[in-house]
Amino acid sequence: FAMLIKDIMVKEVICVNSDTPISEVTSLLSENRIHGVPVIDKDRKVLGIITETDFFTKDASNMHLPSFIDFIRSEAKEEEIRENPDMKPLLDATAKDIMSSPCETMSANQSVEELITYFKNNSYTTMPVIDEKGILCGVVTVADIIRLL
């Protein structure tokens, strides 16, 4: 009997919409100690995903996440942050500016084996899971698979 993705996925998914400010996305990632968040529309359809690596690979906005997080943690006043020219692109950016889209998804009824094969062949570590209507219903990560072993 094959174990299905729905058997191991996390059902309480932390997700954002395309207009969520990047600062909020970084807070969600760091506060919840997660590596990625799906970006969904109002019907909970997956538009894309933002993972930690997106902050380092997207040249367009010249974002440097670690300095941004340090800056936020230093509890600088918003005015100070706004006056810092390096921070401006980050403050104005939203999820759609750095999300990877389209985003790979898997069905809750696919086997964990298929997921393992996918993770092995790709550099992703977080997979949004959709139901038969294409609506986000969970998320599964490499860590969830490692816990099975």
mmCIF file of C-alpha atoms in Angstrom, residues 22-97:
data_model
loop_
_atom_site.group_PDB
_atom_site.id
_atom_site.type_symbol
_atom_site.label_atom_id
_atom_site.label_comp_id
_atom_site.label_asym_id
_atom_site.label_seq_id
_atom_site.Cartn_x
_atom_site.Cartn_y
_atom_site.Cartn_z
ATOM 1 C CA ILE A 22 7.697 41.344 1.191
ATOM 2 C CA SER A 23 8.339 42.505 4.762
ATOM 3 C CA GLU A 24 5.324 40.439 5.883
ATOM 4 C CA VAL A 25 6.529 37.428 3.881
ATOM 5 C CA THR A 26 9.965 37.583 5.532
ATOM 6 C CA SER A 27 8.338 37.810 8.962
ATOM 7 C CA LEU A 28 6.162 34.759 8.251
ATOM 8 C CA LEU A 29 9.175 32.752 7.100
ATOM 9 C CA SER A 30 11.356 33.667 10.059
ATOM 10 C CA GLU A 31 8.693 33.581 12.805
ATOM 11 C CA ASN A 32 7.323 30.227 11.689
ATOM 12 C CA ARG A 33 10.728 28.791 10.768
ATOM 13 C CA ILE A 34 9.482 27.697 7.373
ATOM 14 C CA HIS A 35 11.313 27.703 4.062
ATOM 15 C CA GLY A 36 8.490 28.619 1.720
ATOM 16 C CA VAL A 37 4.992 30.043 1.413
ATOM 17 C CA PRO A 38 2.525 29.445 -1.410
ATOM 18 C CA VAL A 39 1.061 32.560 -3.027
ATOM 19 C CA ILE A 40 -2.668 32.097 -3.623
ATOM 20 C CA ASP A 41 -5.541 34.017 -5.180
ATOM 21 C CA LYS A 42 -8.892 34.733 -3.522
ATOM 22 C CA ASP A 43 -10.143 31.249 -4.471
ATOM 23 C CA ARG A 44 -7.081 29.591 -2.858
ATOM 24 C CA LYS A 45 -5.669 28.622 -6.257
ATOM 25 C CA VAL A 46 -1.870 28.543 -6.256
ATOM 26 C CA LEU A 47 -0.309 31.407 -8.247
ATOM 27 C CA GLY A 48 3.277 30.818 -7.201
ATOM 28 C CA ILE A 49 5.589 30.133 -4.298
ATOM 29 C CA ILE A 50 8.172 32.136 -2.408
ATOM 30 C CA THR A 51 11.048 30.254 -0.848
ATOM 31 C CA GLU A 52 14.085 31.568 0.977
ATOM 32 C CA THR A 53 16.166 31.215 -2.183
ATOM 33 C CA ASP A 54 13.897 33.625 -4.061
ATOM 34 C CA PHE A 55 15.296 36.426 -1.929
ATOM 35 C CA PHE A 56 18.816 35.670 -3.133
ATOM 36 C CA THR A 57 18.168 34.833 -6.768
ATOM 37 C CA LYS A 58 15.821 37.583 -7.876
ATOM 38 C CA ASP A 59 18.072 40.312 -9.240
ATOM 39 C CA ALA A 60 15.309 42.660 -10.283
ATOM 40 C CA SER A 61 14.747 44.159 -6.882
ATOM 41 C CA ASN A 62 18.305 43.882 -5.561
ATOM 42 C CA MET A 63 17.056 42.468 -2.316
ATOM 43 C CA HIS A 64 19.298 41.189 0.364
ATOM 44 C CA LEU A 65 17.141 39.389 2.871
ATOM 45 C CA PRO A 66 19.568 38.862 5.761
ATOM 46 C CA SER A 67 20.318 42.564 6.072
ATOM 47 C CA PHE A 68 16.609 43.295 5.791
ATOM 48 C CA ILE A 69 15.758 40.851 8.586
ATOM 49 C CA ASP A 70 18.555 42.225 10.773
ATOM 50 C CA PHE A 71 17.269 45.716 10.118
ATOM 51 C CA ILE A 72 13.723 44.752 11.106
ATOM 52 C CA ARG A 73 14.960 42.878 14.196
ATOM 53 C CA SER A 74 16.905 45.956 15.278
ATOM 54 C CA GLU A 75 13.460 47.538 15.729
ATOM 55 C CA ALA A 76 14.407 50.531 13.667
ATOM 56 C CA LYS A 77 11.573 52.975 13.292
ATOM 57 C CA GLU A 78 9.686 52.754 10.026
ATOM 58 C CA GLU A 79 10.889 56.262 9.071
ATOM 59 C CA GLU A 80 14.519 55.162 9.516
ATOM 60 C CA ILE A 81 13.875 52.114 7.360
ATOM 61 C CA ARG A 82 12.210 54.264 4.704
ATOM 62 C CA GLU A 83 15.138 56.693 4.694
ATOM 63 C CA ASN A 84 17.605 53.879 4.050
ATOM 64 C CA PRO A 85 17.937 53.685 0.229
ATOM 65 C CA ASP A 86 18.862 49.972 0.356
ATOM 66 C CA MET A 87 15.606 49.150 2.078
ATOM 67 C CA LYS A 88 13.254 51.012 -0.224
ATOM 68 C CA PRO A 89 12.943 48.278 -2.898
ATOM 69 C CA LEU A 90 12.140 45.790 -0.136
ATOM 70 C CA LEU A 91 9.532 47.994 1.465
ATOM 71 C CA ASP A 92 7.742 48.603 -1.800
ATOM 72 C CA ALA A 93 7.940 45.030 -3.109
ATOM 73 C CA THR A 94 5.094 42.539 -2.827
ATOM 74 C CA ALA A 95 4.890 38.765 -3.123
ATOM 75 C CA LYS A 96 4.256 38.891 -6.870
ATOM 76 C CA ASP A 97 7.604 40.652 -7.369
#
